[in-house]
Short mmCIF file of C-alpha atoms and ligand atoms in Angstrom, two decimals:
data_model
loop_
_atom_site.label_atom_id
_atom_site.label_comp_id
_atom_site.label_asym_id
_atom_site.label_seq_id
_atom_site.Cartn_x
_atom_site.Cartn_y
_atom_site.Cartn_z
CA MET A 1 37.29 35.28 74.76
CA ILE A 2 36.01 32.89 72.19
CA ALA A 3 32.58 31.54 73.01
CA ALA A 4 32.13 27.79 73.08
CA THR A 5 30.00 27.04 70.09
CA GLU A 6 29.04 23.78 68.61
CA TYR A 7 31.62 21.38 67.33
CA SER A 8 32.39 21.41 63.65
CA ASP A 9 34.90 19.60 61.49
CA ARG A 10 35.24 19.09 57.80
CA SER A 11 37.69 16.18 57.86
CA PRO A 12 36.24 13.00 56.39
CA SER A 13 36.09 9.91 58.53
CA ILE A 14 34.35 6.61 58.35
CA VAL A 15 31.73 5.67 60.88
CA GLN A 16 30.99 1.99 61.06
CA GLN A 17 27.34 0.94 61.07
CA PRO A 18 26.30 -1.48 63.82
CA ALA A 19 26.78 -4.91 62.25
CA GLY A 20 23.70 -6.64 60.88
CA ARG A 21 21.46 -3.66 61.40
CA THR A 22 20.21 -3.51 57.87
CA SER A 23 20.63 -6.73 55.97
CA LYS A 24 20.43 -9.38 58.69
CA THR A 25 17.48 -8.30 60.76
CA MET A 26 15.40 -7.47 57.72
CA ILE A 27 11.71 -8.06 58.03
CA ASP A 28 9.18 -8.10 55.26
CA ASP A 29 8.11 -4.47 55.43
CA ASN A 30 11.48 -3.00 56.33
CA PRO A 31 12.00 -0.25 53.76
CA MET A 32 15.78 -0.50 54.22
CA GLN A 33 15.77 -3.43 51.82
CA LEU A 34 14.58 -1.07 49.08
CA LEU A 35 17.68 1.09 49.33
CA ARG A 36 20.53 0.69 46.91
CA GLU A 37 22.39 -2.32 48.23
CA ASP A 38 25.74 -0.52 47.98
CA LEU A 39 24.48 2.31 50.20
CA ARG A 40 22.86 0.37 53.01
CA ASP A 41 25.94 0.58 55.22
CA PHE A 42 27.26 3.81 53.67
CA ALA A 43 28.56 6.12 56.36
CA GLY A 44 28.66 9.23 54.18
CA TYR A 45 30.74 12.22 55.04
CA SER A 46 31.13 12.67 58.76
CA SER A 47 31.42 16.18 60.10
CA ALA A 48 32.29 14.70 63.53
CA ARG A 49 29.83 17.07 65.12
CA SER A 50 28.07 14.10 66.58
CA GLU A 51 31.10 13.57 68.81
CA LYS A 52 30.10 16.02 71.49
CA ARG A 53 33.24 17.34 73.09
CA ALA A 54 33.44 19.67 76.04
CA GLY A 55 35.65 22.21 74.29
CA ARG A 56 35.52 25.96 74.62
CA VAL A 57 37.87 26.88 71.81
CA TRP A 58 37.10 25.29 68.51
CA LEU A 59 40.08 25.18 66.21
CA ASN A 60 39.12 22.09 64.28
CA ALA A 61 37.28 23.30 61.16
CA ASN A 62 39.52 25.95 59.61
CA GLU A 63 36.90 28.66 60.08
CA ALA A 64 37.98 32.28 60.42
CA ALA A 65 38.75 33.47 63.93
CA TRP A 66 36.84 36.76 63.50
CA PRO A 67 33.44 37.47 62.02
CA SER A 68 32.90 39.08 58.64
CA VAL A 69 32.16 42.83 58.64
CA ALA A 70 28.79 41.87 57.16
CA ASP A 71 28.05 39.57 60.09
CA GLY A 72 27.67 41.72 63.20
CA GLU A 73 27.08 39.05 65.84
CA GLY A 74 29.21 36.45 64.12
CA ALA A 75 26.16 34.28 63.51
CA VAL A 76 27.54 32.71 60.35
CA ARG A 77 31.26 32.49 61.09
CA ARG A 78 31.08 28.79 61.88
CA TYR A 79 29.74 25.88 59.89
CA PRO A 80 26.14 25.22 60.88
CA ASP A 81 24.73 22.22 62.67
CA PRO A 82 23.78 19.77 59.87
CA GLN A 83 20.34 19.15 61.46
CA PRO A 84 19.68 21.75 64.16
CA GLN A 85 17.72 19.95 66.84
CA ARG A 86 15.42 22.91 67.51
CA LEU A 87 14.45 23.14 63.87
CA ARG A 88 13.94 19.42 63.61
CA GLU A 89 11.72 19.48 66.70
CA ALA A 90 9.73 22.49 65.49
CA LEU A 91 9.15 20.86 62.09
CA ALA A 92 8.28 17.51 63.67
CA GLU A 93 5.74 19.22 65.88
CA LEU A 94 4.31 21.09 62.92
CA TYR A 95 3.96 17.90 60.88
CA GLY A 96 2.97 15.57 63.70
CA CYS A 97 5.90 13.14 63.61
CA ALA A 98 8.91 12.28 65.75
CA PRO A 99 12.07 14.36 65.16
CA GLU A 100 13.99 11.23 64.10
CA GLN A 101 11.39 10.56 61.40
CA LEU A 102 12.19 13.90 59.75
CA LEU A 103 15.11 15.16 57.71
CA ALA A 104 15.27 18.85 56.88
CA GLY A 105 16.98 19.93 53.69
CA ARG A 106 17.20 22.55 50.98
CA GLY A 107 13.55 22.48 50.02
CA SER A 108 11.66 19.36 49.13
CA ASP A 109 13.65 19.55 45.90
CA GLU A 110 16.66 18.24 47.80
CA ALA A 111 14.56 15.48 49.34
CA ILE A 112 13.48 14.32 45.87
CA ASP A 113 17.10 14.24 44.75
CA LEU A 114 18.20 12.33 47.88
CA LEU A 115 15.45 9.75 47.45
CA VAL A 116 16.34 9.09 43.82
CA ARG A 117 20.02 8.77 44.62
CA ALA A 118 19.48 6.55 47.65
CA PHE A 119 16.96 4.16 46.09
CA CYS A 120 17.89 3.96 42.42
CA ARG A 121 21.14 2.60 41.07
CA PRO A 122 22.94 5.19 38.92
CA GLY A 123 22.24 4.32 35.31
CA GLY A 124 19.53 1.86 36.32
CA ASP A 125 16.26 1.24 38.14
CA ALA A 126 13.09 3.24 37.60
CA ILE A 127 10.64 5.64 39.17
CA VAL A 128 6.92 5.98 38.46
CA ILE A 129 5.32 9.40 38.03
CA THR A 130 1.75 10.43 37.18
CA PRO A 131 1.77 13.28 34.63
CA PRO A 132 0.82 16.02 34.46
CA THR A 133 2.90 16.40 37.60
CA PHE A 134 5.78 18.29 39.19
CA GLY A 135 8.78 18.32 36.86
CA MET A 136 11.56 17.66 39.35
CA TYR A 137 10.89 13.92 39.77
CA ALA A 138 11.76 13.26 36.13
CA VAL A 139 14.61 15.81 36.16
CA ASN A 140 16.32 14.11 39.09
CA ALA A 141 15.77 10.67 37.59
CA ARG A 142 17.26 11.84 34.30
CA LEU A 143 20.31 13.35 36.02
CA HIS A 144 20.81 10.06 37.83
CA GLY A 145 20.37 7.92 34.72
CA THR A 146 17.20 6.39 36.17
CA ARG A 147 14.23 5.55 33.97
CA THR A 148 10.94 7.40 34.42
CA VAL A 149 7.78 5.39 33.88
CA GLU A 150 4.69 7.49 33.27
CA VAL A 151 1.16 6.56 34.32
CA ALA A 152 -0.96 9.46 33.15
CA LEU A 153 -3.62 10.93 35.41
CA ARG A 154 -7.07 10.39 33.90
CA ASP A 155 -8.61 13.65 32.72
CA THR A 156 -12.27 13.51 33.75
CA PRO A 157 -14.98 16.19 33.81
CA ALA A 158 -14.52 16.29 37.59
CA GLY A 159 -10.77 16.84 37.29
CA PHE A 160 -7.59 14.78 37.03
CA VAL A 161 -7.82 11.39 38.73
CA CYS A 162 -5.03 8.99 39.65
CA ASP A 163 -5.40 5.44 38.37
CA PHE A 164 -3.94 3.65 41.38
CA ALA A 165 -4.35 0.17 39.90
CA ALA A 166 -2.34 1.22 36.85
CA VAL A 167 0.31 2.84 39.06
CA ALA A 168 0.68 -0.36 41.09
CA GLN A 169 0.85 -2.48 37.96
CA ALA A 170 3.47 -0.22 36.34
CA ALA A 171 5.58 -0.15 39.50
CA GLU A 172 5.49 -3.95 39.70
CA SER A 173 6.09 -4.73 36.06
CA GLU A 174 8.89 -2.17 35.73
CA GLY A 175 10.45 -2.99 39.10
CA ALA A 176 10.31 0.67 40.07
CA LYS A 177 11.91 1.62 43.37
CA LEU A 178 10.04 4.87 43.88
CA VAL A 179 6.50 5.98 43.10
CA PHE A 180 6.07 9.76 43.19
CA LEU A 181 2.55 10.91 43.99
CA CYS A 182 1.77 14.60 44.29
CA SER A 183 -1.17 15.47 46.56
CA PRO A 184 -2.62 18.01 46.03
CA GLY A 185 -1.17 17.64 42.55
CA ASN A 186 0.83 20.30 40.78
CA PRO A 187 -0.56 21.30 38.30
CA SER A 188 -3.66 19.09 38.57
CA GLY A 189 -4.88 20.49 41.91
CA THR A 190 -6.24 17.04 42.81
CA LEU A 191 -6.06 15.69 46.35
CA LEU A 192 -5.42 11.93 46.38
CA PRO A 193 -7.52 9.74 48.71
CA LEU A 194 -5.45 8.51 51.67
CA ALA A 195 -7.14 5.10 51.55
CA GLU A 196 -5.84 4.61 47.99
CA ILE A 197 -2.32 5.71 48.97
CA ASP A 198 -2.48 3.29 51.88
CA ALA A 199 -3.59 0.42 49.67
CA LEU A 200 -0.90 1.20 47.09
CA ALA A 201 1.80 1.19 49.78
CA GLU A 202 0.50 -2.10 51.12
CA ARG A 203 0.57 -3.67 47.66
CA LEU A 204 4.10 -2.39 46.96
CA ARG A 205 5.43 -3.33 50.38
CA GLY A 206 8.92 -4.78 50.02
CA ARG A 207 9.11 -3.57 46.41
CA ALA A 208 8.84 0.21 46.27
CA LEU A 209 8.70 3.32 48.39
CA VAL A 210 5.61 5.48 47.85
CA VAL A 211 6.62 9.15 48.02
CA VAL A 212 3.76 11.57 48.67
CA ASP A 213 4.69 15.15 47.81
CA GLU A 214 2.45 17.37 49.93
CA ALA A 215 3.85 20.78 48.99
CA TYR A 216 0.29 22.19 49.00
CA ILE A 217 -1.46 20.08 51.65
CA GLU A 218 -1.97 23.13 53.91
CA TYR A 219 -4.49 24.43 51.36
CA ALA A 220 -6.41 21.14 51.15
CA ASP A 221 -9.36 19.65 53.01
CA GLY A 222 -7.73 16.29 53.64
CA GLU A 223 -5.27 14.91 56.13
CA SER A 224 -1.56 14.36 55.53
CA ALA A 225 -0.20 10.95 54.53
CA THR A 226 2.04 11.21 57.61
CA THR A 227 -0.96 9.69 59.41
CA LEU A 228 -0.24 6.45 57.49
CA LEU A 229 3.37 6.17 58.65
CA ALA A 230 2.51 4.32 61.84
CA ARG A 231 1.42 1.28 59.83
CA ARG A 232 3.16 1.73 56.45
CA ARG A 233 6.90 1.87 56.55
CA ASN A 234 7.29 2.20 52.76
CA ILE A 235 5.80 5.68 52.61
CA ALA A 236 7.76 8.93 52.60
CA VAL A 237 6.04 12.31 52.82
CA LEU A 238 7.50 15.56 51.49
CA ARG A 239 6.57 18.84 53.15
CA THR A 240 7.90 22.34 52.59
CA LEU A 241 7.99 25.80 54.11
CA SER A 242 8.05 27.28 50.57
CA LYS A 243 4.35 27.57 49.85
CA ALA A 244 1.79 28.13 52.64
CA HIS A 245 4.53 29.17 55.07
CA ALA A 246 5.76 31.88 52.70
CA LEU A 247 9.47 31.05 53.03
CA ALA A 248 10.40 29.92 49.52
CA ALA A 249 13.78 31.66 49.52
CA ALA A 250 14.77 30.12 52.87
CA ARG A 251 14.81 26.73 51.04
CA ILE A 252 13.60 24.51 53.85
CA GLY A 253 11.77 21.32 53.10
CA SER A 254 11.37 18.04 54.91
CA VAL A 255 11.12 14.37 54.18
CA ILE A 256 9.21 12.37 56.77
CA ALA A 257 9.63 8.59 56.81
CA ASP A 258 10.82 5.55 58.71
CA ALA A 259 13.54 6.65 61.16
CA GLY A 260 16.03 4.14 59.71
CA LEU A 261 15.51 5.53 56.22
CA ILE A 262 15.88 9.07 57.49
CA ALA A 263 19.26 8.17 58.98
CA VAL A 264 20.42 6.76 55.64
CA LEU A 265 19.16 9.79 53.71
CA GLN A 266 21.04 12.08 56.06
CA ARG A 267 24.25 10.22 55.35
CA CYS A 268 23.64 10.85 51.62
CA GLN A 269 23.02 14.55 52.18
CA ALA A 270 25.54 17.39 51.80
CA PRO A 271 27.50 18.03 55.02
CA TYR A 272 25.97 21.39 55.97
CA PRO A 273 22.72 21.74 54.05
CA LEU A 274 20.95 24.32 56.21
CA PRO A 275 22.34 27.87 56.28
CA THR A 276 22.10 29.40 59.77
CA PRO A 277 20.16 32.56 58.70
CA CYS A 278 17.57 30.33 57.04
CA VAL A 279 17.25 28.15 60.13
CA GLN A 280 16.81 31.20 62.35
CA LEU A 281 14.21 32.63 60.01
CA ALA A 282 12.31 29.34 59.99
CA LEU A 283 12.38 29.09 63.78
CA ARG A 284 10.97 32.58 64.07
CA ALA A 285 8.26 31.75 61.54
CA LEU A 286 7.31 28.57 63.35
CA ALA A 287 6.82 30.32 66.68
CA GLU A 288 3.20 30.38 67.84
CA VAL A 289 1.94 33.82 66.76
CA PRO A 290 3.19 33.78 63.17
CA ARG A 291 1.81 30.28 62.84
CA ASN A 292 -1.61 31.79 63.26
CA THR A 293 -0.80 34.21 60.48
CA THR A 294 0.03 31.23 58.28
CA LYS A 295 -3.43 29.86 59.04
CA ALA A 296 -4.97 33.23 58.18
CA ARG A 297 -3.06 33.37 54.88
CA VAL A 298 -4.28 29.90 54.01
CA THR A 299 -7.88 30.75 54.90
CA THR A 300 -7.74 33.83 52.66
CA ALA A 301 -6.15 31.85 49.81
CA ARG A 302 -8.86 29.20 50.08
CA SER A 303 -11.69 31.71 49.86
CA GLU A 304 -9.89 33.49 46.99
CA ARG A 305 -9.61 30.12 45.27
CA GLU A 306 -13.39 29.71 45.33
CA LYS A 307 -13.92 33.26 44.09
CA LEU A 308 -11.48 32.92 41.19
CA PHE A 309 -12.84 29.46 40.36
CA GLU A 310 -16.41 30.77 40.13
CA ALA A 311 -15.31 33.77 38.06
CA LEU A 312 -13.35 31.60 35.62
CA ARG A 313 -16.10 29.01 35.33
CA VAL A 314 -18.50 31.50 33.71
CA LEU A 315 -15.87 33.30 31.65
CA PRO A 316 -16.57 33.14 27.90
CA GLY A 317 -13.67 31.51 26.05
CA LEU A 318 -12.67 29.50 29.07
CA ARG A 319 -12.99 25.80 28.26
CA GLN A 320 -12.39 24.31 31.67
CA VAL A 321 -11.13 25.23 35.07
CA TYR A 322 -10.03 22.33 37.26
CA PRO A 323 -11.15 22.09 40.86
CA SER A 324 -8.13 22.74 43.07
CA GLN A 325 -7.08 21.83 46.58
CA ALA A 326 -3.94 23.94 46.22
CA ASN A 327 -3.10 27.65 45.88
CA PHE A 328 -3.45 27.78 42.11
CA LEU A 329 -6.00 27.06 39.40
CA LEU A 330 -5.35 25.21 36.16
CA ALA A 331 -7.52 26.42 33.30
CA ARG A 332 -7.98 25.65 29.61
CA PHE A 333 -8.67 28.50 27.18
CA ASP A 334 -10.03 28.72 23.64
CA ASP A 335 -7.12 31.07 23.04
CA ALA A 336 -4.51 30.54 25.73
CA GLN A 337 -2.03 32.73 23.87
CA ALA A 338 -4.40 35.72 23.99
CA ALA A 339 -5.08 35.14 27.69
CA PHE A 340 -1.37 34.79 28.47
CA ASP A 341 -0.45 37.88 26.44
CA GLY A 342 -3.36 39.93 27.79
CA LEU A 343 -2.36 39.17 31.36
CA LEU A 344 1.26 39.93 30.56
CA ASP A 345 0.28 43.29 29.05
CA ALA A 346 -1.33 44.06 32.40
CA GLY A 347 1.88 43.03 34.14
CA VAL A 348 0.55 39.67 35.37
CA VAL A 349 2.74 36.62 34.75
CA VAL A 350 1.06 33.22 34.92
CA ARG A 351 2.52 29.80 34.20
CA ASP A 352 2.22 28.65 30.62
CA PHE A 353 1.63 24.88 30.44
CA ARG A 354 1.04 24.67 26.71
CA ALA A 355 4.26 22.74 26.11
CA ALA A 356 3.13 19.93 28.44
CA PRO A 357 1.44 16.89 26.91
CA ARG A 358 -2.39 17.11 27.07
CA LEU A 359 -2.18 20.70 28.37
CA GLY A 360 -1.76 22.46 25.02
CA ASP A 361 -4.39 25.07 25.95
CA ALA A 362 -3.70 25.43 29.67
CA LEU A 363 -2.39 28.11 31.98
CA ARG A 364 -1.79 27.79 35.71
CA ILE A 365 -2.69 30.83 37.76
CA SER A 366 -1.28 31.09 41.29
CA LEU A 367 -3.55 32.76 43.82
CA GLY A 368 -2.34 36.22 44.70
CA THR A 369 -3.73 38.85 47.04
CA PRO A 370 -7.45 39.61 46.64
CA GLU A 371 -6.49 42.72 44.62
CA GLN A 372 -4.23 40.72 42.33
CA ASN A 373 -6.87 38.04 41.78
CA ALA A 374 -9.44 40.72 41.04
CA ALA A 375 -7.05 42.15 38.44
CA VAL A 376 -6.75 38.72 36.80
CA ILE A 377 -10.54 38.42 36.60
CA GLU A 378 -10.81 41.98 35.29
CA VAL A 379 -8.24 41.42 32.51
CA LEU A 380 -9.68 38.07 31.42
CA THR A 381 -13.24 39.44 31.45
CA ARG A 382 -12.18 42.42 29.33
CA LEU A 383 -10.39 40.12 26.86
CA ALA A 384 -13.47 37.90 26.60
CA ARG A 385 -15.65 40.93 25.91
CA VAL A 386 -13.30 42.20 23.18
CA ARG A 387 -13.23 38.74 21.62
CA GLY A 388 -17.01 38.55 21.84
CA VAL A 389 -17.36 41.85 20.00
CA ALA A 390 -14.86 40.77 17.35
CA ALA A 391 -16.54 37.41 16.79
C1 PLP B 1 6.94 23.97 44.79
C2 PLP B 1 6.97 22.48 44.83
C3 PLP B 1 8.02 21.79 45.45
C4 PLP B 1 9.29 22.47 45.81
O1 PLP B 1 9.35 22.79 47.08
P1 PLP B 1 10.70 23.34 47.73
O2 PLP B 1 10.52 22.90 49.12
O3 PLP B 1 10.67 24.81 47.55
O4 PLP B 1 11.88 22.71 47.07
C5 PLP B 1 7.93 20.42 45.60
N1 PLP B 1 6.90 19.75 45.10
C6 PLP B 1 5.90 20.38 44.44
C7 PLP B 1 4.79 19.59 43.89
C8 PLP B 1 5.93 21.75 44.28
O5 PLP B 1 4.97 22.35 43.58
#
């Protein structure tokens, strides 16, 4: 007998939005007014799974009747639930929001893409970014024909600092729809003050959505910007299972925002974005015991961060190492090429940032296991000694 599984259908249909829900009842801080006007009542592709039917035999989605030989239990024979409720609830609990304020997708990379497409007109509009920063904001804007306005982080002796006044001014004067902040920043390592994010969102209310990418927040001392959502509707927070949760290949990230916005973003998303094996893996990882192991991993990474930071700080030939609230350190070298090559000779690959503006002498070193970090210190110390002898 065929088990009754969840309803699935690939035939397109149009779902009508309740009349007046977006444009008529608009209030000042309703972030719906920031969306592309032509998408506000866009129904997207409907998989009709929302129509819960009491069927036992599902012959509505052209799936195979028998499982693949590679799929013992038949776990992947059917199209997956677009937003599995259990996953949404587990993620919402993890991030401290309501399930309807959260959309899960293929990494936060997909969330960035969805936000650009939903808020910026193709071939128009603008986003603001604060370089040096994560490359995908500009990549998605470019693919969409949207302009990228750069407000450089200030490089101070204490680290990279965001000039919030300049960000606000740029967003206003350029009419930007999205402001991408990264906190802790990649590659800067800087955690942005929540009070400044709050003030920026307040100032840009009704004009722009402030997106706070918190891919590394688990490693930081501060609180998440999700705590601002109760009073700021024009903030969206990006979280991911790829970094501290050690599930990069499962590709599960979340955008957390106003529930109305989340509903629109879901209608812009691909029909079945979350592969069932990835969802099952994530649910297992988010169960109580492994969650403690995530905490333990983060604690170890944080203490390794301090150790590596202190070791790099006194290393001859090292110009500067930036304080970091993430799981990597950004460092400037007298001879970055020699450091990069020396590490590579020892089999250690670090990220070369020399092609990035203002980072012509910089490498980014991800924190590894204590043994791996010790090897990095050992190689760099040996190189410095050799250089010292040669000089
Ligand atoms: C790694 C990273 C991401 C990508 O996360 P995924 O969820 O794996 O797509 C997003 N933002 C920043 C700043 C990152 O460094």
